[in-house]
mmCIF file of C-alpha atoms in Angstrom:
data_model
loop_
_atom_site.group_PDB
_atom_site.id
_atom_site.type_symbol
_atom_site.label_atom_id
_atom_site.label_comp_id
_atom_site.label_asym_id
_atom_site.label_seq_id
_atom_site.Cartn_x
_atom_site.Cartn_y
_atom_site.Cartn_z
ATOM 1 C CA MET A 64 1.948 25.913 40.013
ATOM 2 C CA ALA A 65 5.085 25.221 37.969
ATOM 3 C CA ASP A 66 5.230 21.655 39.287
ATOM 4 C CA LYS A 67 1.576 21.110 38.380
ATOM 5 C CA ASN A 68 2.167 22.456 34.876
ATOM 6 C CA ALA A 69 5.198 20.214 34.423
ATOM 7 C CA THR A 70 3.257 17.212 35.666
ATOM 8 C CA GLY A 71 0.388 18.017 33.322
ATOM 9 C CA ALA A 72 2.779 18.320 30.391
ATOM 10 C CA ARG A 73 4.307 14.926 31.174
ATOM 11 C CA VAL A 74 0.862 13.351 31.396
ATOM 12 C CA ASP A 75 -0.069 14.851 28.022
ATOM 13 C CA GLU A 76 3.188 13.597 26.485
ATOM 14 C CA ASN A 77 2.645 10.105 27.866
ATOM 15 C CA ALA A 78 -0.945 10.057 26.621
ATOM 16 C CA SER A 79 0.156 11.242 23.186
ATOM 17 C CA ALA A 80 2.889 8.600 23.030
ATOM 18 C CA ALA A 81 0.434 5.895 24.093
ATOM 19 C CA ARG A 82 -2.017 6.998 21.428
ATOM 20 C CA GLU A 83 0.667 6.995 18.717
ATOM 21 C CA GLU A 84 1.775 3.522 19.775
ATOM 22 C CA ALA A 85 -1.797 2.247 19.698
ATOM 23 C CA VAL A 86 -2.508 3.778 16.286
ATOM 24 C CA ALA A 87 0.696 2.264 14.868
ATOM 25 C CA ALA A 88 -0.276 -1.186 16.163
ATOM 26 C CA VAL A 89 -3.798 -0.855 14.783
ATOM 27 C CA LEU A 90 -2.575 0.156 11.317
ATOM 28 C CA ILE A 91 -0.086 -2.717 11.140
ATOM 29 C CA HIS A 92 -2.550 -5.395 12.209
ATOM 30 C CA ALA A 93 -5.487 -3.935 10.294
ATOM 31 C CA ALA A 94 -3.375 -4.073 7.132
ATOM 32 C CA ASP A 95 -2.574 -7.742 7.750
ATOM 33 C CA LEU A 96 -6.230 -8.585 8.380
ATOM 34 C CA PHE A 97 -7.405 -6.643 5.339
ATOM 35 C CA ALA A 98 -4.879 -8.524 3.199
ATOM 36 C CA GLU A 99 -6.002 -11.873 4.617
ATOM 37 C CA ARG A 100 -9.782 -11.497 4.450
ATOM 38 C CA GLY A 101 -10.629 -8.035 3.118
ATOM 39 C CA PRO A 102 -11.867 -5.021 5.086
ATOM 40 C CA ALA A 103 -15.552 -5.943 4.704
ATOM 41 C CA ALA A 104 -15.010 -9.228 6.555
ATOM 42 C CA THR A 105 -12.853 -7.619 9.245
ATOM 43 C CA SER A 106 -14.581 -6.025 12.215
ATOM 44 C CA ILE A 107 -13.236 -3.295 14.452
ATOM 45 C CA ARG A 108 -13.305 -5.875 17.239
ATOM 46 C CA ASP A 109 -11.168 -8.251 15.132
ATOM 47 C CA ILE A 110 -8.594 -5.505 14.680
ATOM 48 C CA GLY A 111 -8.654 -4.655 18.368
ATOM 49 C CA THR A 112 -8.096 -8.291 19.312
ATOM 50 C CA ARG A 113 -5.227 -8.769 16.844
ATOM 51 C CA SER A 114 -3.512 -5.494 17.748
ATOM 52 C CA GLY A 115 -4.088 -5.690 21.490
ATOM 53 C CA VAL A 116 -5.879 -2.344 21.439
ATOM 54 C CA ASN A 117 -9.354 -2.000 22.956
ATOM 55 C CA HIS A 118 -11.841 -1.873 20.083
ATOM 56 C CA GLY A 119 -13.404 1.236 21.586
ATOM 57 C CA LEU A 120 -10.054 2.979 21.314
ATOM 58 C CA VAL A 121 -9.689 1.774 17.718
ATOM 59 C CA PHE A 122 -12.905 3.585 16.864
ATOM 60 C CA ARG A 123 -11.990 6.603 18.977
ATOM 61 C CA TYR A 124 -8.572 7.027 17.369
ATOM 62 C CA LEU A 125 -9.341 6.065 13.772
ATOM 63 C CA GLY A 126 -13.092 6.406 13.353
ATOM 64 C CA THR A 127 -15.454 4.454 11.114
ATOM 65 C CA LYS A 128 -14.551 1.509 8.887
ATOM 66 C CA ASP A 129 -14.170 3.820 5.873
ATOM 67 C CA GLN A 130 -11.882 6.099 7.865
ATOM 68 C CA LEU A 131 -9.864 3.110 9.036
ATOM 69 C CA VAL A 132 -9.505 1.779 5.488
ATOM 70 C CA LYS A 133 -8.383 5.258 4.430
ATOM 71 C CA ALA A 134 -5.786 5.370 7.196
ATOM 72 C CA VAL A 135 -4.474 1.909 6.294
ATOM 73 C CA LEU A 136 -4.216 2.697 2.574
ATOM 74 C CA ASN A 137 -2.277 5.893 3.243
ATOM 75 C CA HIS A 138 -0.123 4.150 5.848
ATOM 76 C CA LEU A 139 0.856 1.418 3.389
ATOM 77 C CA ALA A 140 1.618 3.935 0.641
ATOM 78 C CA ASP A 141 3.828 5.869 3.051
ATOM 79 C CA GLU A 142 5.557 2.672 4.194
ATOM 80 C CA VAL A 143 6.568 1.764 0.641
ATOM 81 C CA SER A 144 7.803 5.277 -0.058
ATOM 82 C CA ALA A 145 9.712 5.489 3.231
ATOM 83 C CA ALA A 146 11.390 2.127 2.665
ATOM 84 C CA ALA A 147 12.574 3.212 -0.775
ATOM 85 C CA GLN A 148 13.848 6.543 0.534
ATOM 86 C CA ALA A 149 15.686 4.772 3.363
ATOM 87 C CA GLY A 150 17.503 2.552 0.887
ATOM 88 C CA ALA A 151 15.880 -0.672 2.078
ATOM 89 C CA SER A 152 16.613 -3.866 0.189
ATOM 90 C CA ALA A 153 14.610 -4.739 -2.903
ATOM 91 C CA GLU A 154 13.109 -7.677 -1.006
ATOM 92 C CA VAL A 155 11.854 -5.458 1.824
ATOM 93 C CA ILE A 156 10.361 -2.911 -0.561
ATOM 94 C CA ALA A 157 8.794 -5.643 -2.695
ATOM 95 C CA ALA A 158 7.169 -7.197 0.393
ATOM 96 C CA LYS A 159 5.732 -3.848 1.474
ATOM 97 C CA ALA A 160 4.504 -3.115 -2.047
ATOM 98 C CA GLU A 161 2.897 -6.561 -2.296
ATOM 99 C CA LEU A 162 1.044 -5.993 0.984
ATOM 100 C CA GLN A 163 -0.154 -2.641 -0.329
ATOM 101 C CA TRP A 164 -1.389 -4.212 -3.591
ATOM 102 C CA ARG A 165 -3.172 -7.011 -1.711
ATOM 103 C CA VAL A 166 -4.985 -4.636 0.636
ATOM 104 C CA LEU A 167 -5.845 -2.345 -2.259
ATOM 105 C CA ALA A 168 -7.219 -5.251 -4.287
ATOM 106 C CA ARG A 169 -9.249 -6.565 -1.360
ATOM 107 C CA ALA A 170 -10.682 -3.124 -0.637
ATOM 108 C CA ILE A 171 -11.660 -2.660 -4.286
ATOM 109 C CA LEU A 172 -13.392 -6.050 -4.398
ATOM 110 C CA ASP A 173 -15.231 -5.169 -1.186
ATOM 111 C CA GLY A 174 -16.601 -2.029 -2.812
ATOM 112 C CA PHE A 175 -14.642 0.607 -0.917
ATOM 113 C CA PRO A 176 -14.036 3.824 -2.936
ATOM 114 C CA VAL A 177 -10.266 3.540 -2.695
ATOM 115 C CA GLY A 178 -9.676 6.274 -5.260
ATOM 116 C CA GLN A 179 -11.414 8.689 -2.917
ATOM 117 C CA LEU A 180 -10.135 7.254 0.362
ATOM 118 C CA GLN A 181 -6.443 7.076 -0.484
ATOM 119 C CA GLU A 182 -4.817 10.497 -0.536
ATOM 120 C CA ARG A 183 -1.232 9.669 -1.502
ATOM 121 C CA PHE A 184 -0.168 7.606 -4.520
ATOM 122 C CA PRO A 185 3.653 7.619 -4.486
ATOM 123 C CA ILE A 186 4.174 4.714 -6.891
ATOM 124 C CA ALA A 187 1.672 6.111 -9.393
ATOM 125 C CA ALA A 188 3.239 9.557 -9.034
ATOM 126 C CA ASN A 189 6.677 8.117 -9.784
ATOM 127 C CA LEU A 190 5.379 6.329 -12.879
ATOM 128 C CA VAL A 191 3.583 9.440 -14.137
ATOM 129 C CA LYS A 192 6.688 11.540 -13.568
ATOM 130 C CA HIS A 193 8.655 9.172 -15.788
ATOM 131 C CA VAL A 194 6.125 8.803 -18.610
ATOM 132 C CA ARG A 195 5.664 12.571 -18.901
ATOM 133 C CA HIS A 196 9.136 12.574 -20.428
ATOM 134 C CA SER A 197 8.676 9.350 -22.409
ATOM 135 C CA TYR A 198 5.499 10.196 -24.325
ATOM 136 C CA ASP A 199 4.722 13.173 -26.535
ATOM 137 C CA GLU A 200 1.118 13.291 -25.310
ATOM 138 C CA GLU A 201 0.657 13.614 -21.552
ATOM 139 C CA LEU A 202 -2.638 11.711 -21.595
ATOM 140 C CA THR A 203 -1.029 8.792 -23.417
ATOM 141 C CA GLY A 204 1.721 8.705 -20.822
ATOM 142 C CA ARG A 205 -0.716 8.802 -17.928
ATOM 143 C CA LEU A 206 -2.679 5.952 -19.508
ATOM 144 C CA ALA A 207 0.549 3.965 -19.762
ATOM 145 C CA ALA A 208 1.180 4.507 -16.053
ATOM 146 C CA ALA A 209 -2.391 3.434 -15.266
ATOM 147 C CA ASN A 210 -1.954 0.326 -17.424
ATOM 148 C CA VAL A 211 1.166 -0.623 -15.476
ATOM 149 C CA ILE A 212 -0.781 -0.437 -12.229
ATOM 150 C CA ALA A 213 -3.692 -2.362 -13.765
ATOM 151 C CA LEU A 214 -1.294 -5.108 -14.855
ATOM 152 C CA GLN A 215 0.092 -5.424 -11.344
ATOM 153 C CA LEU A 216 -3.339 -5.414 -9.718
ATOM 154 C CA GLY A 217 -4.704 -7.881 -12.256
ATOM 155 C CA TRP A 218 -2.020 -10.419 -11.474
ATOM 156 C CA GLN A 219 -2.400 -9.776 -7.756
ATOM 157 C CA LEU A 220 -6.125 -10.498 -7.972
ATOM 158 C CA PHE A 221 -6.332 -13.202 -10.600
ATOM 159 C CA GLU A 222 -2.993 -15.039 -10.776
ATOM 160 C CA PRO A 223 -4.416 -18.553 -10.186
ATOM 161 C CA PHE A 224 -7.133 -18.011 -12.812
ATOM 162 C CA LEU A 225 -4.714 -16.440 -15.312
ATOM 163 C CA ARG A 226 -2.219 -19.276 -14.941
ATOM 164 C CA SER A 227 -4.936 -21.878 -15.483
ATOM 165 C CA ALA A 228 -6.692 -20.072 -18.331
ATOM 166 C CA ALA A 229 -3.464 -19.432 -20.233
ATOM 167 C CA GLY A 230 -1.973 -22.852 -19.499
ATOM 168 C CA ILE A 231 1.078 -21.480 -17.712
ATOM 169 C CA GLU A 232 0.725 -23.304 -14.392
ATOM 170 C CA ASP A 233 4.339 -24.474 -14.585
ATOM 171 C CA LEU A 234 5.777 -20.986 -15.085
ATOM 172 C CA SER A 235 8.016 -20.217 -12.119
ATOM 173 C CA PRO A 236 7.489 -17.073 -10.022
ATOM 174 C CA ALA A 237 10.848 -15.782 -11.237
ATOM 175 C CA GLU A 238 9.870 -16.306 -14.883
ATOM 176 C CA LEU A 239 6.548 -14.577 -14.287
ATOM 177 C CA ARG A 240 8.244 -11.599 -12.638
ATOM 178 C CA GLN A 241 10.674 -11.359 -15.541
ATOM 179 C CA SER A 242 7.825 -11.404 -18.053
ATOM 180 C CA LEU A 243 5.832 -8.780 -16.158
ATOM 181 C CA ASN A 244 8.925 -6.637 -15.769
ATOM 182 C CA GLY A 245 9.490 -6.736 -19.517
ATOM 183 C CA GLU A 246 5.889 -5.783 -20.240
ATOM 184 C CA ILE A 247 6.019 -2.931 -17.736
ATOM 185 C CA ALA A 248 9.252 -1.690 -19.274
ATOM 186 C CA ARG A 249 7.628 -1.709 -22.708
ATOM 187 C CA MET A 250 4.696 0.384 -21.472
ATOM 188 C CA LEU A 251 7.013 2.811 -19.708
ATOM 189 C CA LYS A 252 9.359 2.978 -22.703
ATOM 190 C CA ALA A 253 12.212 2.040 -20.432
ATOM 191 C CA SER A 254 14.792 -0.670 -19.994
ATOM 192 C CA PRO A 255 13.679 -3.617 -17.827
ATOM 193 C CA LYS A 256 16.618 -2.950 -15.527
ATOM 194 C CA ASP A 257 15.292 0.573 -14.862
ATOM 195 C CA VAL A 258 11.714 -0.362 -13.934
ATOM 196 C CA TYR A 259 12.464 -0.740 -10.226
ATOM 197 C CA ARG A 260 14.303 2.595 -10.091
ATOM 198 C CA ILE A 261 11.409 4.340 -11.842
ATOM 199 C CA ALA A 262 8.798 2.982 -9.422
ATOM 200 C CA PHE A 263 10.957 3.447 -6.329
ATOM 201 C CA PRO A 264 13.387 6.321 -6.914
ATOM 202 C CA VAL A 265 15.675 7.517 -4.154
ATOM 203 C CA SER A 266 16.120 11.259 -3.752
#
């Protein structure tokens, strides 16, 4: 009986590990596909093919498209937060944050209720935590934090149009980042050199 119990426990552990591995692969590849084409244009079968996970298992483990989008949004938010907490390089964190913004923007354009689907907002929480001490009125501070996020999303969505409309096609990416950083610092009532630390603090 003891041997049977031990064998059953090992089988359960192996099955659990296999499921975790499959879910991790699905989340990674679903995020990439959502960033490339948006969740509406990405089928469960597409995700299964890209991740190497049977599409039936994708549905079994993560559910409907809305549930999958929810899982991806929370996964990306956690990835950014974990990278910052682990002391990853600015380049690594920036790449993870950019992927998160792109997926978020695509999901919004596709009509997914991201405000309801996403449960964790670490970057927004960090911004709000800062502005609560920078503004006399809490609502004004929260609006400032929201405006920072809107600025980032706006450029993520409309950079080609904005460059053309404003006649700044020749502005280098570095110059654009510097300008955005200065504007974000102004809204946060902070120094430009502190913007990164505010958005991605390390405990």
